Coordinates of C-alpha atoms in Angstrom, one line a residue:
Chain A
M1 CA 4.6 20.2 -13.7
G2 CA 5.1 19.2 -10.0
R3 CA 8.4 18.2 -8.2
F4 CA 10.1 15.6 -10.3
I5 CA 10.7 12.4 -8.7
Q6 CA 12.8 9.9 -10.4
I7 CA 11.7 6.1 -10.6
V8 CA 14.7 3.5 -11.4
E9 CA 13.4 0.5 -12.8
V10 CA 14.4 -2.5 -11.2
G11 CA 12.2 -5.1 -12.8
P12 CA 14.8 -6.6 -15.5
R13 CA 17.2 -7.1 -12.3
D14 CA 15.5 -7.5 -9.2
G15 CA 12.1 -8.4 -10.7
L16 CA 13.2 -11.4 -12.9
Q17 CA 15.9 -12.6 -10.6
N18 CA 13.4 -14.2 -8.3
E19 CA 11.2 -15.6 -10.7
K20 CA 11.0 -19.4 -11.6
T21 CA 11.0 -18.8 -15.6
V22 CA 14.5 -18.0 -17.0
L23 CA 14.3 -15.4 -19.6
E24 CA 17.0 -15.6 -22.5
P25 CA 19.2 -12.3 -22.8
A26 CA 17.2 -11.3 -25.7
V27 CA 14.0 -11.3 -24.2
R28 CA 15.4 -9.3 -21.4
A29 CA 17.1 -6.5 -23.5
D30 CA 13.7 -6.5 -25.2
F31 CA 12.1 -5.8 -21.8
V32 CA 14.7 -3.2 -21.1
Q33 CA 13.9 -1.1 -24.4
R34 CA 9.9 -1.7 -23.7
L35 CA 10.4 0.1 -20.5
E36 CA 12.5 3.1 -21.7
A37 CA 9.8 3.1 -24.4
A38 CA 7.2 3.6 -21.4
G39 CA 9.4 6.5 -19.9
A40 CA 12.3 4.6 -17.9
K41 CA 15.4 7.0 -17.6
R42 CA 17.3 4.7 -15.4
I43 CA 17.1 0.7 -15.4
E44 CA 18.8 -1.7 -13.4
A45 CA 19.3 -4.0 -16.5
V46 CA 21.6 -6.8 -15.6
S47 CA 23.4 -8.2 -12.7
F48 CA 26.9 -9.5 -12.7
V49 CA 26.2 -12.6 -10.3
H50 CA 27.6 -16.0 -10.9
P51 CA 25.1 -18.0 -12.9
K52 CA 25.3 -20.9 -10.6
Y53 CA 23.6 -18.9 -7.8
V54 CA 21.1 -16.8 -10.0
P55 CA 20.8 -18.5 -13.4
Q56 CA 18.1 -15.9 -14.2
M57 CA 20.7 -13.2 -14.7
A58 CA 22.9 -15.4 -16.5
G59 CA 24.2 -13.5 -19.9
A60 CA 24.8 -9.9 -18.5
E61 CA 27.1 -9.4 -21.1
E62 CA 24.8 -10.4 -24.0
V63 CA 21.8 -8.3 -22.6
M64 CA 24.2 -5.5 -22.9
A65 CA 25.5 -6.0 -26.1
A66 CA 21.9 -5.9 -27.3
L67 CA 21.1 -2.2 -26.1
P68 CA 23.1 0.3 -28.3
R69 CA 23.6 3.1 -26.1
L70 CA 20.8 5.6 -26.0
E71 CA 20.9 9.4 -25.1
G72 CA 19.4 10.4 -21.7
R73 CA 19.1 6.5 -20.6
S74 CA 21.1 5.1 -18.0
R75 CA 21.5 1.2 -17.7
I76 CA 22.5 -0.2 -14.0
G77 CA 24.4 -3.0 -13.7
L78 CA 24.3 -4.4 -10.0
V79 CA 27.5 -6.0 -8.7
L80 CA 28.2 -7.9 -5.5
N81 CA 32.1 -7.6 -5.4
G82 CA 35.1 -6.5 -7.2
K83 CA 35.0 -9.6 -9.6
G84 CA 31.4 -8.5 -10.6
Y85 CA 32.6 -5.0 -10.8
D86 CA 35.4 -5.9 -13.2
R87 CA 32.8 -7.8 -15.5
A88 CA 30.8 -4.8 -15.3
L89 CA 33.4 -2.7 -16.5
G90 CA 33.7 -5.0 -19.6
T91 CA 30.3 -3.9 -20.9
A92 CA 28.7 -0.7 -21.8
V93 CA 26.7 -0.1 -18.6
D94 CA 26.3 3.6 -17.6
E95 CA 26.3 3.1 -13.9
V96 CA 27.2 0.1 -11.8
N97 CA 25.4 -0.6 -8.4
V98 CA 26.9 -2.1 -5.6
A99 CA 24.9 -4.2 -3.3
M100 CA 25.7 -4.5 0.0
S101 CA 24.0 -5.4 3.3
A102 CA 23.2 -3.8 6.9
T103 CA 23.6 -6.9 8.5
D104 CA 26.5 -9.4 8.8
G105 CA 23.7 -12.3 8.4
F106 CA 22.4 -11.3 5.2
G107 CA 25.6 -10.2 4.1
L108 CA 27.1 -13.8 4.6
K109 CA 24.3 -15.4 2.7
N110 CA 24.1 -13.0 0.0
Q111 CA 27.5 -12.6 -0.8
G112 CA 29.7 -14.3 1.6
L113 CA 31.1 -11.1 3.4
T114 CA 30.4 -9.6 6.8
V115 CA 29.5 -5.8 6.8
D116 CA 33.3 -4.7 7.5
Q117 CA 34.2 -7.1 4.5
Q118 CA 31.5 -5.7 2.2
V119 CA 32.7 -2.0 3.3
Q120 CA 36.2 -3.0 2.3
M121 CA 35.2 -4.6 -0.7
L122 CA 33.6 -1.5 -1.8
A123 CA 36.9 0.8 -0.6
D124 CA 38.8 -1.4 -2.7
I125 CA 36.6 -0.6 -5.8
M126 CA 36.6 3.2 -5.0
A127 CA 40.4 2.8 -4.9
G128 CA 40.6 1.5 -8.0
R129 CA 38.4 3.8 -9.6
A130 CA 40.4 6.8 -8.2
N131 CA 43.6 5.3 -10.2
A132 CA 41.7 4.8 -13.3
D133 CA 40.6 8.4 -13.3
G134 CA 43.1 9.5 -16.1
A135 CA 40.7 7.8 -18.3
P136 CA 37.5 10.0 -18.6
G137 CA 34.3 8.1 -19.4
A138 CA 36.3 4.7 -18.8
T139 CA 34.4 4.4 -15.2
P140 CA 30.6 4.2 -15.1
K141 CA 28.7 6.2 -12.3
L142 CA 28.5 4.0 -9.2
S143 CA 25.7 3.9 -6.3
A144 CA 25.5 1.7 -3.3
T145 CA 22.5 -0.2 -2.0
L146 CA 22.3 -1.4 1.4
S147 CA 20.0 -3.8 1.9
C148 CA 17.9 -4.9 4.9
I149 CA 17.9 -1.4 6.5
W150 CA 14.3 -2.1 8.0
G151 CA 15.0 -5.5 9.3
C152 CA 16.9 -8.4 8.3
P153 CA 15.8 -12.2 7.9
F154 CA 18.7 -13.7 10.1
D155 CA 19.6 -10.9 12.3
G156 CA 16.5 -9.5 13.1
E157 CA 16.0 -5.7 14.0
V158 CA 18.3 -2.9 12.4
S159 CA 18.4 0.2 14.5
V160 CA 18.6 3.8 13.2
Q161 CA 22.1 4.2 14.9
Q162 CA 23.4 1.2 12.8
V163 CA 21.5 2.8 9.7
G164 CA 23.3 6.2 10.4
D165 CA 26.8 4.8 11.0
L166 CA 26.9 2.5 7.9
V167 CA 25.9 5.3 5.6
A168 CA 28.3 7.4 7.0
R169 CA 31.2 4.5 6.2
I170 CA 29.8 4.4 2.6
A171 CA 29.7 8.2 2.1
A172 CA 33.1 8.4 3.2
L173 CA 34.4 6.2 0.1
G174 CA 33.0 9.0 -1.9
V175 CA 29.9 7.4 -3.0
E176 CA 27.7 9.7 -4.3
E177 CA 24.2 7.8 -4.2
I178 CA 23.4 5.7 -1.6
A179 CA 20.4 3.5 -1.4
L180 CA 18.4 2.3 1.4
A181 CA 16.6 -1.0 0.9
D182 CA 13.8 -2.7 2.9
T183 CA 14.8 -6.2 1.1
I184 CA 12.1 -8.4 3.1
G185 CA 9.4 -5.6 3.3
V186 CA 9.0 -5.1 6.9
G187 CA 9.4 -1.6 7.4
D188 CA 6.5 1.0 8.5
P189 CA 6.2 4.6 6.9
W190 CA 7.2 6.1 10.2
S191 CA 10.6 4.5 10.3
V192 CA 11.1 5.4 7.0
T193 CA 11.0 8.8 7.9
K194 CA 13.6 8.3 11.1
K195 CA 16.1 6.4 8.7
V196 CA 15.8 8.7 6.0
E197 CA 16.9 11.6 8.5
A198 CA 19.5 9.5 9.8
A199 CA 21.0 8.6 6.5
R200 CA 20.8 12.3 5.4
K201 CA 22.5 13.4 8.7
A202 CA 25.1 10.8 8.2
A203 CA 25.9 11.7 4.3
P204 CA 24.6 15.3 3.6
D205 CA 26.0 15.5 0.3
A206 CA 24.9 12.2 -1.0
T207 CA 21.7 11.4 -3.1
L208 CA 19.6 9.2 -1.3
R209 CA 17.4 6.6 -3.0
L210 CA 15.0 4.1 -1.3
H211 CA 14.2 0.7 -2.7
F212 CA 11.0 -0.9 -1.1
H213 CA 9.0 -4.2 -1.3
D214 CA 5.4 -4.8 -1.0
T215 CA 5.7 -8.0 1.1
R216 CA 3.3 -6.5 3.9
N217 CA 1.6 -3.8 1.6
T218 CA 3.4 -0.9 3.4
G219 CA 5.3 -0.4 0.2
L220 CA 3.6 2.6 -1.2
A221 CA 3.2 4.1 2.4
N222 CA 6.9 4.0 2.9
A223 CA 7.6 5.5 -0.6
Y224 CA 5.0 8.4 0.4
A225 CA 6.8 8.8 3.7
G226 CA 10.4 8.8 1.8
V227 CA 9.1 11.4 -0.8
E228 CA 7.8 13.7 2.4
A229 CA 11.0 13.1 3.7
G230 CA 12.6 14.6 0.8
V231 CA 13.9 11.9 -1.1
D232 CA 13.7 12.2 -5.0
V233 CA 14.7 8.9 -6.2
L234 CA 12.8 5.4 -5.7
D235 CA 13.3 1.9 -7.1
A236 CA 10.3 0.1 -8.4
S237 CA 9.5 -3.1 -10.8
V238 CA 7.1 -2.9 -13.3
G239 CA 4.2 -5.1 -12.4
G240 CA 5.7 -5.5 -9.2
I241 CA 7.7 -8.7 -9.9
G242 CA 10.3 -10.2 -8.0
G243 CA 11.7 -10.4 -5.0
C244 CA 15.1 -11.8 -3.7
P245 CA 16.1 -15.3 -3.9
F246 CA 18.4 -15.2 -0.7
A247 CA 15.4 -13.4 1.5
P248 CA 12.9 -15.9 2.7
G249 CA 9.1 -14.7 2.3
A250 CA 10.1 -11.6 0.3
T251 CA 7.8 -10.7 -2.4
G252 CA 7.9 -8.2 -5.4
N253 CA 9.2 -4.9 -5.4
I254 CA 6.6 -1.9 -5.2
A255 CA 5.0 -1.8 -8.8
T256 CA 6.5 1.0 -10.9
E257 CA 2.7 1.9 -12.4
D258 CA 1.3 1.7 -8.7
L259 CA 4.1 4.2 -7.8
V260 CA 3.3 6.3 -10.8
Y261 CA -0.3 6.6 -10.1
M262 CA 0.1 7.6 -6.6
L263 CA 2.5 10.2 -7.6
E264 CA 1.1 11.8 -10.7
R265 CA -2.6 11.8 -9.3
A266 CA -0.8 14.1 -6.5
G267 CA 0.8 16.1 -9.2
Y268 CA 4.1 15.1 -9.1
S269 CA 5.7 14.2 -12.4
T270 CA 7.5 11.0 -13.3
G271 CA 8.1 10.9 -17.1
Y272 CA 6.3 7.7 -17.2
D273 CA 3.3 6.9 -19.7
L274 CA 1.0 4.9 -17.3
D275 CA -1.1 3.3 -20.1
A276 CA 2.6 1.9 -21.5
L277 CA 3.5 0.6 -18.2
I278 CA 0.6 -1.4 -17.9
E279 CA 1.0 -2.7 -21.1
T280 CA 4.4 -3.6 -20.5
A281 CA 3.5 -5.4 -17.1
R282 CA 1.2 -7.2 -19.4
W283 CA 3.8 -8.2 -21.5
I284 CA 6.1 -9.4 -18.9
G285 CA 3.7 -11.4 -16.8
A286 CA 3.0 -13.2 -20.2
Q287 CA 6.6 -13.8 -20.6
I288 CA 6.9 -15.5 -17.1
G289 CA 3.9 -17.0 -17.5
K290 CA 1.7 -15.6 -14.5
P291 CA -0.4 -12.5 -13.9
N292 CA 1.5 -9.7 -12.0
P293 CA 0.5 -8.5 -8.6
S294 CA 0.3 -4.8 -9.5
A295 CA -2.7 -3.1 -8.5
L296 CA -3.1 -0.5 -11.6
S297 CA -2.7 -3.5 -14.1
R298 CA -5.9 -4.8 -12.6
A299 CA -8.0 -1.5 -11.8
G300 CA -6.5 0.9 -14.4
G301 CA -6.1 4.6 -13.8
W302 CA -8.0 7.5 -13.3
P303 CA -10.5 9.1 -14.4
I304 CA -11.8 5.3 -14.3
R305 CA -10.6 3.3 -17.0
S306 CA -10.4 -0.3 -17.2
A307 CA -6.7 -1.5 -18.0
S308 CA -8.1 -4.5 -20.0
Chain B
M1 CA 1.8 1.7 24.8
G2 CA 1.9 4.4 22.0
R3 CA -1.2 6.1 20.8
F4 CA -4.4 4.2 20.3
I5 CA -5.6 4.1 16.9
Q6 CA -9.3 2.6 16.7
I7 CA -9.9 0.3 13.9
V8 CA -13.7 0.0 12.9
E9 CA -13.9 -3.7 11.4
V10 CA -16.3 -3.6 8.2
G11 CA -15.7 -7.2 6.7
P12 CA -19.1 -8.5 7.9
R13 CA -20.7 -5.5 5.6
D14 CA -18.7 -3.8 3.3
G15 CA -16.6 -7.0 2.9
L16 CA -19.3 -9.5 2.5
Q17 CA -21.7 -7.4 0.7
N18 CA -19.5 -7.4 -2.7
E19 CA -18.8 -11.3 -2.7
K20 CA -20.8 -13.7 -4.8
T21 CA -21.2 -15.9 -2.1
V22 CA -24.0 -15.3 0.2
L23 CA -23.6 -16.1 3.7
E24 CA -26.4 -17.2 6.1
P25 CA -27.1 -14.9 9.3
A26 CA -25.8 -17.8 11.6
V27 CA -22.4 -17.6 9.7
R28 CA -22.3 -13.8 9.6
A29 CA -22.7 -13.6 13.4
D30 CA -20.2 -16.3 13.8
F31 CA -17.9 -14.2 11.8
V32 CA -18.9 -11.2 14.1
Q33 CA -17.8 -13.0 17.2
R34 CA -14.6 -14.4 15.7
L35 CA -13.6 -10.7 14.8
E36 CA -14.6 -9.8 18.4
A37 CA -12.4 -12.5 20.2
A38 CA -9.6 -11.0 17.6
G39 CA -10.0 -7.9 19.2
A40 CA -12.5 -5.9 17.3
K41 CA -14.3 -3.5 19.5
R42 CA -16.4 -1.9 16.8
I43 CA -17.8 -3.9 13.9
E44 CA -20.0 -2.9 11.0
A45 CA -22.0 -6.0 11.7
V46 CA -25.3 -5.7 9.6
S47 CA -26.8 -3.4 6.7
F48 CA -30.4 -2.7 6.7
V49 CA -30.7 -2.2 3.0
H50 CA -33.3 -4.3 0.5
P51 CA -32.4 -7.9 0.1
K52 CA -33.5 -7.4 -3.5
Y53 CA -30.5 -5.1 -4.5
V54 CA -28.0 -6.4 -1.8
P55 CA -29.0 -10.1 -1.2
Q56 CA -25.5 -10.6 0.6
M57 CA -27.1 -8.5 3.6
A58 CA -30.4 -10.2 4.0
G59 CA -31.7 -11.1 7.4
A60 CA -29.9 -8.3 9.3
E61 CA -32.5 -8.7 12.4
E62 CA -31.4 -12.5 12.2
V63 CA -27.6 -11.6 12.5
M64 CA -28.3 -9.0 15.3
A65 CA -30.5 -11.6 17.3
A66 CA -27.8 -14.2 17.0
L67 CA -25.5 -11.9 18.8
P68 CA -26.2 -11.4 22.6
R69 CA -25.0 -8.0 23.7
L70 CA -21.3 -7.5 24.9
E71 CA -19.9 -4.9 27.2
G72 CA -17.2 -2.8 25.4
R73 CA -18.3 -4.3 22.0
S74 CA -20.2 -2.0 19.7
R75 CA -22.1 -3.2 16.7
I76 CA -22.9 -1.2 14.0
G77 CA -25.8 -1.2 11.4
L78 CA -25.7 0.6 8.0
V79 CA -28.8 2.4 6.5
L80 CA -29.2 4.3 3.4
N81 CA -32.5 6.0 4.5
G82 CA -35.1 6.7 7.0
K83 CA -36.8 3.1 6.3
G84 CA -33.3 1.3 7.2
Y85 CA -33.2 3.5 10.1
D86 CA -36.6 2.3 11.6
R87 CA -35.4 -1.3 10.9
A88 CA -32.1 -0.8 12.7
L89 CA -34.2 0.6 15.7
G90 CA -36.3 -2.6 15.9
T91 CA -32.7 -4.6 16.6
A92 CA -30.0 -4.6 19.2
V93 CA -27.7 -2.4 17.1
D94 CA -24.9 -0.3 19.5
E95 CA -24.9 2.3 16.7
V96 CA -26.2 3.2 13.1
N97 CA -24.2 4.2 10.4
V98 CA -25.9 6.7 7.8
A99 CA -24.2 6.0 4.3
M100 CA -24.5 9.1 2.2
S101 CA -22.5 10.3 -1.1
A102 CA -20.5 13.3 -1.9
T103 CA -21.9 13.3 -5.4
D104 CA -25.3 13.1 -7.0
G105 CA -24.2 10.7 -9.3
F106 CA -23.1 7.9 -7.0
G107 CA -26.0 9.1 -4.7
L108 CA -28.7 8.3 -7.4
K109 CA -27.1 4.9 -8.3
N110 CA -26.7 3.8 -4.7
Q111 CA -29.8 4.9 -3.0
G112 CA -31.6 6.9 -5.6
L113 CA -31.0 10.3 -3.7
T114 CA -29.2 13.4 -4.9
V115 CA -26.9 15.0 -2.1
D116 CA -29.4 17.7 -1.4
Q117 CA -32.1 14.8 -0.9
Q118 CA -29.8 12.7 1.6
V119 CA -29.0 15.6 3.6
Q120 CA -32.8 16.0 4.1
M121 CA -33.0 12.3 4.8
L122 CA -30.3 12.6 7.3
A123 CA -31.8 15.9 9.0
D124 CA -35.2 13.9 9.0
I125 CA -33.5 11.2 11.1
M126 CA -32.1 13.4 13.3
A127 CA -35.2 15.4 13.9
G128 CA -36.8 12.2 14.9
R129 CA -33.9 11.3 17.0
A130 CA -34.2 14.6 19.1
N131 CA -37.7 14.0 19.7
A132 CA -37.0 10.4 21.2
D133 CA -34.5 11.9 23.4
G134 CA -36.8 11.2 26.4
A135 CA -36.2 7.5 26.4
P136 CA -32.5 7.1 27.1
G137 CA -30.9 4.3 25.6
A138 CA -33.6 3.8 22.9
T139 CA -31.4 5.8 20.4
P140 CA -28.4 4.0 19.2
K141 CA -25.3 6.3 18.5
L142 CA -25.1 7.6 15.0
S143 CA -22.3 8.3 12.4
A144 CA -22.5 9.1 8.9
T145 CA -20.3 8.0 5.9
L146 CA -19.7 10.3 3.0
S147 CA -18.8 8.2 0.0
C148 CA -16.8 9.6 -3.1
I149 CA -15.0 12.0 -1.2
W150 CA -11.6 11.3 -3.3
G151 CA -13.7 10.7 -6.5
C152 CA -17.0 9.2 -7.9
P153 CA -17.1 6.5 -10.7
F154 CA -19.9 8.9 -12.4
D155 CA -19.1 12.3 -11.8
G156 CA -15.4 12.1 -11.7
E157 CA -13.3 14.5 -9.2
V158 CA -14.6 15.8 -5.8
S159 CA -13.1 19.0 -4.8
V160 CA -11.5 19.9 -1.4
Q161 CA -14.3 22.9 -1.2
Q162 CA -17.0 20.3 -2.1
V163 CA -15.7 18.2 0.8
G164 CA -15.5 21.0 3.2
D165 CA -19.0 22.2 2.5
L166 CA -21.0 18.8 2.6
V167 CA -19.0 18.3 6.0
A168 CA -20.1 21.5 7.4
R169 CA -23.7 20.7 6.5
I170 CA -23.7 17.1 8.0
A171 CA -22.0 18.7 11.4
A172 CA -24.5 21.3 11.5
L173 CA -27.3 18.6 11.8
G174 CA -25.6 17.4 15.0
V175 CA -23.7 14.2 13.6
E176 CA -20.7 13.5 15.8
E177 CA -18.8 11.1 13.9
I178 CA -18.1 11.7 10.2
A179 CA -16.5 9.0 8.1
L180 CA -14.8 10.1 4.8
A181 CA -15.0 7.4 2.3
D182 CA -12.6 6.4 -0.9
T183 CA -15.3 4.2 -2.2
I184 CA -13.4 3.5 -5.6
G185 CA -9.9 3.6 -4.2
V186 CA -8.6 6.6 -6.2
G187 CA -7.2 8.7 -3.4
D188 CA -3.5 9.5 -2.9
P189 CA -2.1 10.5 0.6
W190 CA -1.4 14.3 -0.2
S191 CA -5.1 14.6 -1.1
V192 CA -5.8 12.7 2.3
T193 CA -4.1 15.4 4.2
K194 CA -6.0 17.9 2.4
K195 CA -9.4 16.6 2.8
V196 CA -8.9 15.8 6.2
E197 CA -7.9 19.2 7.0
A198 CA -10.7 20.5 5.3
A199 CA -13.3 18.3 7.0
R200 CA -11.7 19.2 10.3
K201 CA -12.1 22.9 9.7
A202 CA -15.6 22.3 8.9
A203 CA -16.3 20.0 11.7
P204 CA -14.1 21.0 14.4
D205 CA -16.2 19.3 17.3
A206 CA -16.8 16.3 15.6
T207 CA -14.6 12.9 15.2
L208 CA -13.5 12.2 12.0
R209 CA -13.0 8.5 10.6
L210 CA -11.6 7.3 7.2
H211 CA -12.4 4.5 5.0
F212 CA -10.5 3.4 2.3
H213 CA -10.3 0.7 -0.4
D214 CA -6.9 -0.6 -1.8
T215 CA -8.0 -0.7 -5.3
R216 CA -5.0 0.9 -6.4
N217 CA -2.7 -0.1 -3.9
T218 CA -2.7 3.4 -2.1
G219 CA -4.7 2.4 0.7
L220 CA -2.1 2.1 3.1
A221 CA -0.3 5.2 2.4
N222 CA -3.8 6.8 2.8
A223 CA -4.2 5.4 6.3
Y224 CA -0.6 6.7 7.3
A225 CA -1.3 10.2 5.9
G226 CA -4.7 10.0 7.6
V227 CA -3.1 9.0 11.1
E228 CA -0.6 11.7 10.6
A229 CA -2.9 14.4 9.8
G230 CA -4.5 13.5 13.3
V231 CA -7.4 11.1 12.7
D232 CA -7.9 8.3 15.3
V233 CA -10.5 6.1 13.8
L234 CA -10.0 3.9 10.6
D235 CA -12.2 1.4 9.0
A236 CA -10.7 -1.7 7.6
S237 CA -12.0 -5.2 6.5
V238 CA -10.3 -8.3 7.5
G239 CA -8.7 -10.0 4.6
G240 CA -9.1 -7.1 2.6
I241 CA -12.5 -8.7 1.3
G242 CA -15.1 -6.6 -0.2
G243 CA -15.9 -3.5 -2.3
C244 CA -19.1 -1.9 -3.4
P245 CA -21.7 -3.6 -5.7
F246 CA -22.6 -0.1 -7.1
A247 CA -19.0 1.0 -7.7
P248 CA -17.5 -0.3 -10.9
G249 CA -13.8 -1.6 -10.7
A250 CA -13.8 -1.0 -6.9
T251 CA -11.9 -3.8 -4.6
G252 CA -11.5 -4.7 -1.2
N253 CA -11.0 -2.6 1.8
I254 CA -7.8 -2.0 3.2
A255 CA -7.0 -5.3 5.1
T256 CA -7.4 -5.1 9.2
E257 CA -4.2 -7.2 9.2
D258 CA -2.1 -5.2 7.1
L259 CA -3.3 -2.0 8.7
V260 CA -2.7 -3.5 12.5
Y261 CA 0.7 -4.5 11.3
M262 CA 1.6 -1.4 9.9
L263 CA 0.5 0.8 13.0
E264 CA 1.7 -1.8 15.7
R265 CA 5.3 -2.3 14.0
A266 CA 5.5 1.4 14.1
G267 CA 4.5 1.5 18.2
Y268 CA 0.6 2.4 17.7
S269 CA -1.6 0.3 19.7
T270 CA -4.9 -1.1 18.2
G271 CA -6.0 -3.8 20.7
Y272 CA -5.8 -6.3 17.7
D273 CA -4.3 -9.7 18.0
L274 CA -2.5 -10.3 14.7
D275 CA -2.5 -13.9 14.7
A276 CA -5.9 -14.1 15.4
L277 CA -6.7 -11.7 12.5
I278 CA -5.0 -13.9 10.1
E279 CA -6.5 -17.0 11.4
T280 CA -9.9 -15.3 11.0
A281 CA -9.1 -14.0 7.4
R282 CA -8.2 -17.7 6.6
W283 CA -11.4 -18.7 8.1
I284 CA -13.7 -15.8 6.0
G285 CA -11.5 -16.8 3.1
A286 CA -12.7 -20.4 3.2
Q287 CA -16.5 -19.4 3.9
I288 CA -16.3 -17.6 0.7
G289 CA -14.5 -20.0 -1.4
K290 CA -11.5 -17.8 -2.4
P291 CA -8.2 -16.7 -0.8
N292 CA -8.2 -13.1 0.5
P293 CA -5.9 -10.5 -1.0
S294 CA -4.3 -9.4 2.3
A295 CA -0.5 -9.0 2.6
L296 CA -0.1 -10.5 6.1
S297 CA -2.2 -13.6 5.5
R298 CA 0.4 -14.4 3.0
A299 CA 3.5 -13.2 4.4
G300 CA 3.1 -13.2 8.1
G301 CA 4.2 -10.7 10.6
W302 CA 7.6 -9.4 12.2
P303 CA 9.6 -11.0 13.6
I304 CA 9.6 -13.1 10.7
R305 CA 6.9 -15.8 11.1
S306 CA 5.1 -17.6 8.5
A307 CA 1.7 -17.0 8.6
S308 CA 1.0 -20.7 7.5

C-alpha cells in the first residue's frame, strides 16, 4: 500500500448547500451513511448556519440525531461563529470546522465579519475550549478553514504573504488543523505549491488540509500539487456537487471519485471503494434531480469499465 | 514574460473527428482561421484518412486549398500510413503528423497494423523523405504521435519500459518531435513524470510533446506534471471537443482555454487570447450543435469575469 491520503468528504455540506433542491434531514443522514459505507472516514455532515441564509442546511440537529456514533468515523459540523459553535456542542459532532475568510470582502459577505473580527471570534472559541478542558470528551476536535486563499470574488488577489500571515495567526491560537480553500476555483498548481510552503512555514506543527473547487478545471492539478508539496488531507465532494451560495460563479468541489481515481491509479491509498462512490454519486444526483459533473461517474475507472 | 509553452491546437482534427455532426471543408477552414486569429501558431488542421472510416475528416485537400499560407502559422496534417503521407504531400500542409500506437491492439483497430508494422511504415516514410532531400521545401516537417502511452482499451497497461523502447525506435528513425498521447484519458500525473523521463532518456535530442484527454478529469493535472517535467509542447482542443472514434469511452481533449488559463494564471506565456478562444469555443459549439465541455467557457477567466 502506498502513502495514505485522507479525503474529507464534504458533499453533505459544501455539496448540498449550493443545490437548489433542499433535502430533508433524514435524506441527508442517509447520504452520510452511504458515504461512510463507501469508505469516508471523515465527513462534513452538517452546517450550523442560520436556515434563513442557507435553507439547504436547516435541521443540522436532526441530521446528527439520526446518525448513531460509529467507531472510526468522524462527523464534522461547520460553524461560522460562536453561536454556531455552541449549537454544535449540543450535538454529537466529532469535530467542528470553523469557516473563515482570508479577505475582508468575502468575510463580510459570508459571515458579516472582517478578517480581524473573524480571528477574534476564533480566539473566543479557543478560549472557551481551554476553560472547558476539565470535561474530557466534551469538546469535539476543531479545525479552521480559510477561504479565498487563491483569490476573492470581492477583493481580488490574495498574496502568499497574506496567506502566511493569516495561517500564523490561526496557528498561534492553537488550532491543530488548518485548511486552505480555493473557494472560487481560480488557483493554479504552481501557486498551490507556493501557498502550501508559506502555510507550512507559518504553522510547522499544524496539519494542513486543502479544499479545491473545479470551477476552472484546475482542481485535480491543484490537488496533485498539494500532495506533491506534502499535504495528506484533501476535501472533496462526491459527484463534484456543490459550490458556495455567496461566491459568484463558484461551481462544485473536486469530485471525490475523480480524486480517488487519480490517487489510487498512482498507487496512493485512500480507503474508498470507487464503485460504491460512483453508485453514491448516482444516488445523490437522483435526489437533487440532476446528473452530477464528475468525470468518473461518466467514464468509469480502470481497467476500462463502464460506470453504467 | 514567463517560460513559453507552445499549445498545438487539435480541435479541427482530434476535436471534430469524434463529433456526430459532419462539417463541410469550408466551415473547417473557417474554424482553423478563427483559431489562428485567437493565437494558435500550430494547428492540426486536417487528417488524410479514408472518408469511409472517418467521414468527419473528408475533403482534407479542400480544407487546405481554402487556407492560404500564412507566415508564422503551421498547419499539420495527420496521416496513418504511406498512402496518407503521399496525399499530404499533395497539399500545402506545413507539417505531417504520423499517428501510431504503443500497442498492437489499438494499432490493429485504428490502422490495421501491429506496432512493428507501424514502425516499418514510419521507416519507409522516413526513407522516402531522405531520398527527396534534394528538393528543399518539398518535404513538410514531420512528427510522430504515439497513442495509448498511458493504457490501451484493448491491451491494458503500457509499461514505462515499453514507452522508452518505442520512443527509442522512433527517435532512431530520425523523427525530431515525438508526442506521447493518453488516448483514452487514464493517466495520472505521477505516471506522466515517469513516462516523460523515460522518453527523454530514450530520445535526448527529440522534442517531446504531450497529448491528453480529460476523460477522467486528470488532463490538466497531467499537463501540469508534463510542464514540470520540462515538456514545452502540449496538444489541446478548443472547447474540449472531440475524442477518438476507435477508443471506447474516450472523451474530449483537454480544452485549450482551460490549459491557457492554468498556464497564464501561473505566469507562463502561450500567445493565445483567452477571450477570443472562449468566443471560438462558443462558435464551434454552435456549429456542432451542442455546448462544449470546457470549464472556462462556462466560468470565465480571472479577474472574475463572466464568459457570457
